[in-house]
Amino acid sequence: MKIAPSILSADFAPLGEAIARVEAAGADLLHVDVMDGHFVPNLTIGPPVIESIRKRTRLPLDVHLMIEEPERWVETYVKAGADYVTVHVEASAHLERTLALIREAGARAGAALNPSTPPEVLQYVLDDLDLVLVMSVNPGFGGQSFIPSAYEKIRRLRAMLAGRPGLVSVDGGVKADNAGALALAGAGVLVAGSAIFGAPDPGAALVALRSASEVPRRA
Ligand code: DX5
Ligand code: ZN
């Protein structure tokens, strides 16, 4: 299981320290939430902050674009240091082209699905995907409650991707108490914001999340 701490719930002033803590605790990816105040009702960070983060960590940057017309920005985010660029299918009218742009720019391509979006929209782009991001909350804010329909969506995506290397990642309301069930459903990446950065010791919270995700395999 890969664990991707989402910095949305970190304190942005001493951000470098927060990142160093989760990197030392064994994070696999660093999840960076980019919001434009249009696609989602919140505004976060953009390319200059990602450039600064890139200089401070060796972790792959998993950039989640919650923005309209993401195709206009793909190259900028890859240049800023994104290793994965994930766009929302609801925001990209020509998804196949956008995913190709991401790979051509030199990053791995991801598609995110809002809770109300069925997985079948990805049926004809399965070979163009390195990652599918299942939103288990409506995007825009950290600390929301997990929407359980994500379990079935993950199972369906895992079946659709059979034999392909694409990762299924889940984002929103991920905690130690649902990590095991998400692993069983087929998630390969757990994105967690408040469960990690909202804890008094983010490193210990990350380790606890990973061990909770491993319980089903030990049983
Ligand atoms: C929400 C973001 C998430 C957010 C998750 O729109 O995409 O990455 O940080 O936060 P938690 O883990 O607190 O639900
Ligand atoms: Zn996210």
PDB file of C-alpha atoms and ligand atoms in Angstrom:
ATOM      1  CA  MET A   1       0.000   0.000   0.000  1.00  0.00           C
ATOM      2  CA  LYS A   2       1.302   3.435  -0.886  1.00  0.00           C
ATOM      3  CA  ILE A   3       0.529   6.252   1.547  1.00  0.00           C
ATOM      4  CA  ALA A   4       0.184   9.774   0.143  1.00  0.00           C
ATOM      5  CA  PRO A   5      -0.108  12.481   2.806  1.00  0.00           C
ATOM      6  CA  SER A   6      -2.139  15.437   1.535  1.00  0.00           C
ATOM      7  CA  ILE A   7      -0.534  18.704   2.597  1.00  0.00           C
ATOM      8  CA  LEU A   8      -3.911  20.477   2.443  1.00  0.00           C
ATOM      9  CA  SER A   9      -4.300  19.828   6.169  1.00  0.00           C
ATOM     10  CA  ALA A  10      -0.767  20.947   7.049  1.00  0.00           C
ATOM     11  CA  ASP A  11       0.172  24.379   8.344  1.00  0.00           C
ATOM     12  CA  PHE A  12       1.373  26.153   5.178  1.00  0.00           C
ATOM     13  CA  ALA A  13       3.808  28.458   6.983  1.00  0.00           C
ATOM     14  CA  PRO A  14       6.238  25.760   8.208  1.00  0.00           C
ATOM     15  CA  LEU A  15       5.328  23.481   5.285  1.00  0.00           C
ATOM     16  CA  GLY A  16       8.881  22.231   4.728  1.00  0.00           C
ATOM     17  CA  GLU A  17       9.012  20.836   8.266  1.00  0.00           C
ATOM     18  CA  ALA A  18       5.676  19.051   7.875  1.00  0.00           C
ATOM     19  CA  ILE A  19       6.873  17.462   4.636  1.00  0.00           C
ATOM     20  CA  ALA A  20      10.171  16.378   6.203  1.00  0.00           C
ATOM     21  CA  ARG A  21       8.274  14.609   8.998  1.00  0.00           C
ATOM     22  CA  VAL A  22       6.122  12.512   6.686  1.00  0.00           C
ATOM     23  CA  GLU A  23       9.047  11.790   4.379  1.00  0.00           C
ATOM     24  CA  ALA A  24      11.061  10.491   7.354  1.00  0.00           C
ATOM     25  CA  ALA A  25       8.074   8.377   8.436  1.00  0.00           C
ATOM     26  CA  GLY A  26       8.034   6.564   5.071  1.00  0.00           C
ATOM     27  CA  ALA A  27       5.483   8.389   2.897  1.00  0.00           C
ATOM     28  CA  ASP A  28       5.437   7.059  -0.675  1.00  0.00           C
ATOM     29  CA  LEU A  29       4.030  10.115  -2.464  1.00  0.00           C
ATOM     30  CA  LEU A  30       3.229  13.676  -1.471  1.00  0.00           C
ATOM     31  CA  HIS A  31      -0.320  14.631  -2.469  1.00  0.00           C
ATOM     32  CA  VAL A  32      -0.689  18.286  -3.450  1.00  0.00           C
ATOM     33  CA  ASP A  33      -4.189  19.730  -3.859  1.00  0.00           C
ATOM     34  CA  VAL A  34      -4.506  22.537  -6.390  1.00  0.00           C
ATOM     35  CA  MET A  35      -7.865  24.369  -6.329  1.00  0.00           C
ATOM     36  CA  ASP A  36      -8.993  27.295  -8.476  1.00  0.00           C
ATOM     37  CA  GLY A  37     -12.084  28.638  -6.697  1.00  0.00           C
ATOM     38  CA  HIS A  38     -14.178  27.670  -9.762  1.00  0.00           C
ATOM     39  CA  PHE A  39     -14.173  23.918 -10.218  1.00  0.00           C
ATOM     40  CA  VAL A  40     -14.286  23.687  -6.425  1.00  0.00           C
ATOM     41  CA  PRO A  41     -15.341  26.354  -3.934  1.00  0.00           C
ATOM     42  CA  ASN A  42     -11.891  26.796  -2.455  1.00  0.00           C
ATOM     43  CA  LEU A  43      -8.534  28.205  -3.479  1.00  0.00           C
ATOM     44  CA  THR A  44      -5.189  26.726  -2.483  1.00  0.00           C
ATOM     45  CA  ILE A  45      -1.771  26.777  -4.078  1.00  0.00           C
ATOM     46  CA  GLY A  46      -0.246  26.952  -7.540  1.00  0.00           C
ATOM     47  CA  PRO A  47       2.969  26.360  -9.474  1.00  0.00           C
ATOM     48  CA  PRO A  48       5.404  28.526  -7.425  1.00  0.00           C
ATOM     49  CA  VAL A  49       4.616  26.654  -4.216  1.00  0.00           C
ATOM     50  CA  ILE A  50       5.025  23.326  -6.002  1.00  0.00           C
ATOM     51  CA  GLU A  51       8.422  24.489  -7.278  1.00  0.00           C
ATOM     52  CA  SER A  52       9.456  25.276  -3.711  1.00  0.00           C
ATOM     53  CA  ILE A  53       8.206  21.910  -2.451  1.00  0.00           C
ATOM     54  CA  ARG A  54      10.081  20.154  -5.258  1.00  0.00           C
ATOM     55  CA  LYS A  55      13.351  21.558  -3.897  1.00  0.00           C
ATOM     56  CA  ARG A  56      12.622  20.356  -0.358  1.00  0.00           C
ATOM     57  CA  THR A  57      11.692  16.698  -0.847  1.00  0.00           C
ATOM     58  CA  ARG A  58      12.655  13.618  -2.826  1.00  0.00           C
ATOM     59  CA  LEU A  59       9.110  12.252  -2.631  1.00  0.00           C
ATOM     60  CA  PRO A  60       7.219  11.979  -5.911  1.00  0.00           C
ATOM     61  CA  LEU A  61       4.681  14.809  -6.121  1.00  0.00           C
ATOM     62  CA  ASP A  62       1.126  13.617  -6.751  1.00  0.00           C
ATOM     63  CA  VAL A  63      -0.555  16.783  -7.991  1.00  0.00           C
ATOM     64  CA  HIS A  64      -4.365  16.735  -7.860  1.00  0.00           C
ATOM     65  CA  LEU A  65      -5.742  19.484 -10.085  1.00  0.00           C
ATOM     66  CA  MET A  66      -9.213  20.594  -8.998  1.00  0.00           C
ATOM     67  CA  ILE A  67      -9.314  23.278 -11.673  1.00  0.00           C
ATOM     68  CA  GLU A  68     -11.288  24.079 -14.804  1.00  0.00           C
ATOM     69  CA  GLU A  69      -9.621  23.554 -18.192  1.00  0.00           C
ATOM     70  CA  PRO A  70      -6.728  21.589 -16.662  1.00  0.00           C
ATOM     71  CA  GLU A  71      -5.253  20.999 -20.145  1.00  0.00           C
ATOM     72  CA  ARG A  72      -4.093  24.635 -20.169  1.00  0.00           C
ATOM     73  CA  TRP A  73      -1.963  24.032 -17.086  1.00  0.00           C
ATOM     74  CA  VAL A  74      -0.533  20.555 -17.494  1.00  0.00           C
ATOM     75  CA  GLU A  75       2.844  21.629 -18.832  1.00  0.00           C
ATOM     76  CA  THR A  76       3.265  24.310 -16.163  1.00  0.00           C
ATOM     77  CA  TYR A  77       2.667  21.818 -13.358  1.00  0.00           C
ATOM     78  CA  VAL A  78       5.021  19.249 -14.832  1.00  0.00           C
ATOM     79  CA  LYS A  79       7.714  21.934 -15.153  1.00  0.00           C
ATOM     80  CA  ALA A  80       7.064  22.952 -11.555  1.00  0.00           C
ATOM     81  CA  GLY A  81       7.924  19.396 -10.478  1.00  0.00           C
ATOM     82  CA  ALA A  82       4.805  17.217 -10.609  1.00  0.00           C
ATOM     83  CA  ASP A  83       5.497  13.500 -11.048  1.00  0.00           C
ATOM     84  CA  TYR A  84       1.807  12.612 -11.303  1.00  0.00           C
ATOM     85  CA  VAL A  85      -0.737  15.047 -12.708  1.00  0.00           C
ATOM     86  CA  THR A  86      -4.348  14.107 -12.024  1.00  0.00           C
ATOM     87  CA  VAL A  87      -7.196  15.953 -13.692  1.00  0.00           C
ATOM     88  CA  HIS A  88     -10.910  15.686 -12.995  1.00  0.00           C
ATOM     89  CA  VAL A  89     -12.891  13.986 -15.748  1.00  0.00           C
ATOM     90  CA  GLU A  90     -15.702  16.458 -14.991  1.00  0.00           C
ATOM     91  CA  ALA A  91     -13.384  19.351 -15.872  1.00  0.00           C
ATOM     92  CA  SER A  92     -11.792  18.023 -19.054  1.00  0.00           C
ATOM     93  CA  ALA A  93     -14.008  17.750 -22.126  1.00  0.00           C
ATOM     94  CA  HIS A  94     -11.279  16.002 -24.142  1.00  0.00           C
ATOM     95  CA  LEU A  95      -9.886  13.674 -21.533  1.00  0.00           C
ATOM     96  CA  GLU A  96      -7.955  11.410 -23.904  1.00  0.00           C
ATOM     97  CA  ARG A  97      -6.052  14.417 -25.227  1.00  0.00           C
ATOM     98  CA  THR A  98      -5.387  15.791 -21.743  1.00  0.00           C
ATOM     99  CA  LEU A  99      -4.004  12.460 -20.526  1.00  0.00           C
ATOM    100  CA  ALA A 100      -1.727  12.287 -23.589  1.00  0.00           C
ATOM    101  CA  LEU A 101      -0.522  15.840 -22.880  1.00  0.00           C
ATOM    102  CA  ILE A 102       0.463  14.847 -19.352  1.00  0.00           C
ATOM    103  CA  ARG A 103       2.534  11.892 -20.560  1.00  0.00           C
ATOM    104  CA  GLU A 104       4.101  13.933 -23.366  1.00  0.00           C
ATOM    105  CA  ALA A 105       5.108  16.551 -20.814  1.00  0.00           C
ATOM    106  CA  GLY A 106       6.947  13.795 -18.937  1.00  0.00           C
ATOM    107  CA  ALA A 107       4.647  12.985 -16.007  1.00  0.00           C
ATOM    108  CA  ARG A 108       2.322  10.131 -15.103  1.00  0.00           C
ATOM    109  CA  ALA A 109      -1.300  10.677 -15.983  1.00  0.00           C
ATOM    110  CA  GLY A 110      -4.205  10.440 -13.575  1.00  0.00           C
ATOM    111  CA  ALA A 111      -7.958  10.933 -13.791  1.00  0.00           C
ATOM    112  CA  ALA A 112     -10.100  11.815 -10.766  1.00  0.00           C
ATOM    113  CA  LEU A 113     -13.769  10.933 -10.343  1.00  0.00           C
ATOM    114  CA  ASN A 114     -16.162  12.907  -8.164  1.00  0.00           C
ATOM    115  CA  PRO A 115     -18.396  10.764  -5.931  1.00  0.00           C
ATOM    116  CA  SER A 116     -21.315  11.075  -8.393  1.00  0.00           C
ATOM    117  CA  THR A 117     -19.264  10.129 -11.472  1.00  0.00           C
ATOM    118  CA  PRO A 118     -19.423   6.481 -12.576  1.00  0.00           C
ATOM    119  CA  PRO A 119     -16.156   4.626 -13.262  1.00  0.00           C
ATOM    120  CA  GLU A 120     -17.326   3.618 -16.750  1.00  0.00           C
ATOM    121  CA  VAL A 121     -16.443   7.090 -18.094  1.00  0.00           C
ATOM    122  CA  LEU A 122     -12.858   5.766 -18.105  1.00  0.00           C
ATOM    123  CA  GLN A 123     -13.612   2.691 -20.177  1.00  0.00           C
ATOM    124  CA  TYR A 124     -11.972   4.002 -23.359  1.00  0.00           C
ATOM    125  CA  VAL A 125      -8.917   5.592 -21.742  1.00  0.00           C
ATOM    126  CA  LEU A 126      -7.774   2.705 -19.537  1.00  0.00           C
ATOM    127  CA  ASP A 127      -4.457   2.396 -21.393  1.00  0.00           C
ATOM    128  CA  ASP A 128      -3.836   6.136 -21.057  1.00  0.00           C
ATOM    129  CA  LEU A 129      -3.959   6.107 -17.258  1.00  0.00           C
ATOM    130  CA  ASP A 130      -1.244   5.611 -14.671  1.00  0.00           C
ATOM    131  CA  LEU A 131      -3.583   6.421 -11.786  1.00  0.00           C
ATOM    132  CA  VAL A 132      -7.296   6.743 -11.076  1.00  0.00           C
ATOM    133  CA  LEU A 133      -8.235   8.931  -8.131  1.00  0.00           C
ATOM    134  CA  VAL A 134     -11.519   7.908  -6.528  1.00  0.00           C
ATOM    135  CA  MET A 135     -12.887  10.867  -4.591  1.00  0.00           C
ATOM    136  CA  SER A 136     -14.606   9.630  -1.453  1.00  0.00           C
ATOM    137  CA  VAL A 137     -15.710  13.189  -0.580  1.00  0.00           C
ATOM    138  CA  ASN A 138     -16.829  16.051  -2.822  1.00  0.00           C
ATOM    139  CA  PRO A 139     -13.540  17.803  -3.520  1.00  0.00           C
ATOM    140  CA  GLY A 140     -12.727  21.204  -2.078  1.00  0.00           C
ATOM    141  CA  PHE A 141     -11.981  20.711   1.599  1.00  0.00           C
ATOM    142  CA  GLY A 142     -10.117  18.481   3.991  1.00  0.00           C
ATOM    143  CA  GLY A 143     -11.723  16.860   7.012  1.00  0.00           C
ATOM    144  CA  GLN A 144     -15.010  15.747   5.395  1.00  0.00           C
ATOM    145  CA  SER A 145     -16.760  12.424   6.036  1.00  0.00           C
ATOM    146  CA  PHE A 146     -16.001   9.419   3.852  1.00  0.00           C
ATOM    147  CA  ILE A 147     -18.737   8.503   1.326  1.00  0.00           C
ATOM    148  CA  PRO A 148     -19.019   4.676   1.350  1.00  0.00           C
ATOM    149  CA  SER A 149     -19.981   4.255  -2.341  1.00  0.00           C
ATOM    150  CA  ALA A 150     -16.222   4.570  -2.963  1.00  0.00           C
ATOM    151  CA  TYR A 151     -15.737   0.905  -1.987  1.00  0.00           C
ATOM    152  CA  GLU A 152     -17.804  -0.390  -4.879  1.00  0.00           C
ATOM    153  CA  LYS A 153     -16.237   2.137  -7.257  1.00  0.00           C
ATOM    154  CA  ILE A 154     -12.756   0.956  -6.317  1.00  0.00           C
ATOM    155  CA  ARG A 155     -13.750  -2.690  -6.855  1.00  0.00           C
ATOM    156  CA  ARG A 156     -15.202  -1.871 -10.278  1.00  0.00           C
ATOM    157  CA  LEU A 157     -12.138   0.117 -11.320  1.00  0.00           C
ATOM    158  CA  ARG A 158      -9.793  -2.643 -10.183  1.00  0.00           C
ATOM    159  CA  ALA A 159     -11.757  -5.071 -12.378  1.00  0.00           C
ATOM    160  CA  MET A 160     -11.762  -2.633 -15.325  1.00  0.00           C
ATOM    161  CA  LEU A 161      -7.985  -2.168 -14.997  1.00  0.00           C
ATOM    162  CA  ALA A 162      -7.295  -5.914 -14.729  1.00  0.00           C
ATOM    163  CA  GLY A 163      -3.857  -6.703 -16.104  1.00  0.00           C
ATOM    164  CA  ARG A 164      -2.896  -3.043 -16.370  1.00  0.00           C
ATOM    165  CA  PRO A 165      -0.407  -1.349 -14.059  1.00  0.00           C
ATOM    166  CA  GLY A 166      -2.619   1.673 -13.241  1.00  0.00           C
ATOM    167  CA  LEU A 167      -2.976   2.500  -9.556  1.00  0.00           C
ATOM    168  CA  VAL A 168      -6.304   3.079  -7.860  1.00  0.00           C
ATOM    169  CA  SER A 169      -5.967   5.853  -5.301  1.00  0.00           C
ATOM    170  CA  VAL A 170      -8.643   7.004  -2.853  1.00  0.00           C
ATOM    171  CA  ASP A 171      -8.949  10.543  -1.525  1.00  0.00           C
ATOM    172  CA  GLY A 172     -11.227  11.951   1.152  1.00  0.00           C
ATOM    173  CA  GLY A 173     -12.064  10.854   4.685  1.00  0.00           C
ATOM    174  CA  VAL A 174      -9.389   8.139   4.692  1.00  0.00           C
ATOM    175  CA  LYS A 175      -8.562   7.101   8.275  1.00  0.00           C
ATOM    176  CA  ALA A 176      -7.145   4.101  10.106  1.00  0.00           C
ATOM    177  CA  ASP A 177     -10.693   2.764  10.577  1.00  0.00           C
ATOM    178  CA  ASN A 178     -11.443   2.429   6.843  1.00  0.00           C
ATOM    179  CA  ALA A 179      -7.896   1.771   5.544  1.00  0.00           C
ATOM    180  CA  GLY A 180      -8.233  -2.025   5.827  1.00  0.00           C
ATOM    181  CA  ALA A 181     -11.535  -2.128   3.936  1.00  0.00           C
ATOM    182  CA  LEU A 182     -10.120   0.183   1.242  1.00  0.00           C
ATOM    183  CA  ALA A 183      -7.126  -2.113   0.807  1.00  0.00           C
ATOM    184  CA  LEU A 184      -9.455  -5.114   0.502  1.00  0.00           C
ATOM    185  CA  ALA A 185     -11.543  -3.281  -2.114  1.00  0.00           C
ATOM    186  CA  GLY A 186      -8.379  -2.835  -4.214  1.00  0.00           C
ATOM    187  CA  ALA A 187      -6.991   0.603  -3.410  1.00  0.00           C
ATOM    188  CA  GLY A 188      -3.253   0.844  -4.032  1.00  0.00           C
ATOM    189  CA  VAL A 189      -2.788   4.387  -2.702  1.00  0.00           C
ATOM    190  CA  LEU A 190      -4.373   5.993   0.345  1.00  0.00           C
ATOM    191  CA  VAL A 191      -4.434   9.799   0.299  1.00  0.00           C
ATOM    192  CA  ALA A 192      -4.878  11.226   3.785  1.00  0.00           C
ATOM    193  CA  GLY A 193      -4.865  14.833   4.908  1.00  0.00           C
ATOM    194  CA  SER A 194      -6.478  15.406   8.293  1.00  0.00           C
ATOM    195  CA  ALA A 195      -5.759  11.843   9.491  1.00  0.00           C
ATOM    196  CA  ILE A 196      -2.035  12.606   9.161  1.00  0.00           C
ATOM    197  CA  PHE A 197      -1.503  16.359   9.496  1.00  0.00           C
ATOM    198  CA  GLY A 198      -4.357  16.785  11.969  1.00  0.00           C
ATOM    199  CA  ALA A 199      -2.661  14.319  14.341  1.00  0.00           C
ATOM    200  CA  PRO A 200      -0.264  15.494  17.051  1.00  0.00           C
ATOM    201  CA  ASP A 201       2.472  13.327  15.500  1.00  0.00           C
ATOM    202  CA  PRO A 202       1.989  13.143  11.709  1.00  0.00           C
ATOM    203  CA  GLY A 203       4.757  10.545  11.306  1.00  0.00           C
ATOM    204  CA  ALA A 204       3.170   8.193  13.844  1.00  0.00           C
ATOM    205  CA  ALA A 205      -0.259   8.735  12.239  1.00  0.00           C
ATOM    206  CA  LEU A 206       1.184   7.752   8.849  1.00  0.00           C
ATOM    207  CA  VAL A 207       2.688   4.560  10.279  1.00  0.00           C
ATOM    208  CA  ALA A 208      -0.634   3.733  11.994  1.00  0.00           C
ATOM    209  CA  LEU A 209      -2.532   4.255   8.732  1.00  0.00           C
ATOM    210  CA  ARG A 210      -0.182   1.945   6.865  1.00  0.00           C
ATOM    211  CA  SER A 211      -0.447  -0.801   9.459  1.00  0.00           C
ATOM    212  CA  ALA A 212      -4.258  -0.491   9.482  1.00  0.00           C
ATOM    213  CA  SER A 213      -4.213  -0.999   5.706  1.00  0.00           C
ATOM    214  CA  GLU A 214      -2.138  -4.160   6.089  1.00  0.00           C
ATOM    215  CA  VAL A 215      -4.423  -5.930   8.574  1.00  0.00           C
ATOM    216  CA  PRO A 216      -6.579  -7.690   5.954  1.00  0.00           C
ATOM    217  CA  ARG A 217      -3.519  -9.223   4.309  1.00  0.00           C
ATOM    218  CA  ARG A 218      -2.165 -10.539   7.603  1.00  0.00           C
ATOM    219  CA  ALA A 219      -5.482 -12.189   8.484  1.00  0.00           C
TER     220      ALA A 219
HETATM  221  C1  DX5 B   1     -10.113  17.260  -0.954  1.00  0.00           C
HETATM  222  C2  DX5 B   1      -8.695  16.921  -1.310  1.00  0.00           C
HETATM  223  C3  DX5 B   1      -8.066  15.927  -0.406  1.00  0.00           C
HETATM  224  C4  DX5 B   1      -8.012  16.366   1.033  1.00  0.00           C
HETATM  225  C5  DX5 B   1      -8.353  15.156   1.824  1.00  0.00           C
HETATM  226  O1  DX5 B   1     -10.695  18.000  -1.972  1.00  0.00           O
HETATM  227  O2  DX5 B   1      -8.615  16.397  -2.619  1.00  0.00           O
HETATM  228  O3  DX5 B   1      -6.793  15.515  -0.870  1.00  0.00           O
HETATM  229  O4  DX5 B   1      -6.779  16.844   1.473  1.00  0.00           O
HETATM  230  O5  DX5 B   1      -8.457  15.512   3.160  1.00  0.00           O
HETATM  231  P1  DX5 B   1      -8.958  14.493   4.262  1.00  0.00           P
HETATM  232  O6  DX5 B   1      -8.008  13.312   4.244  1.00  0.00           O
HETATM  233  O7  DX5 B   1      -8.902  15.279   5.505  1.00  0.00           O
HETATM  234  O8  DX5 B   1     -10.365  14.066   3.892  1.00  0.00           O
HETATM  235 ZN    ZN B   2      -6.689  15.526  -3.262  1.00  0.00          ZN
END
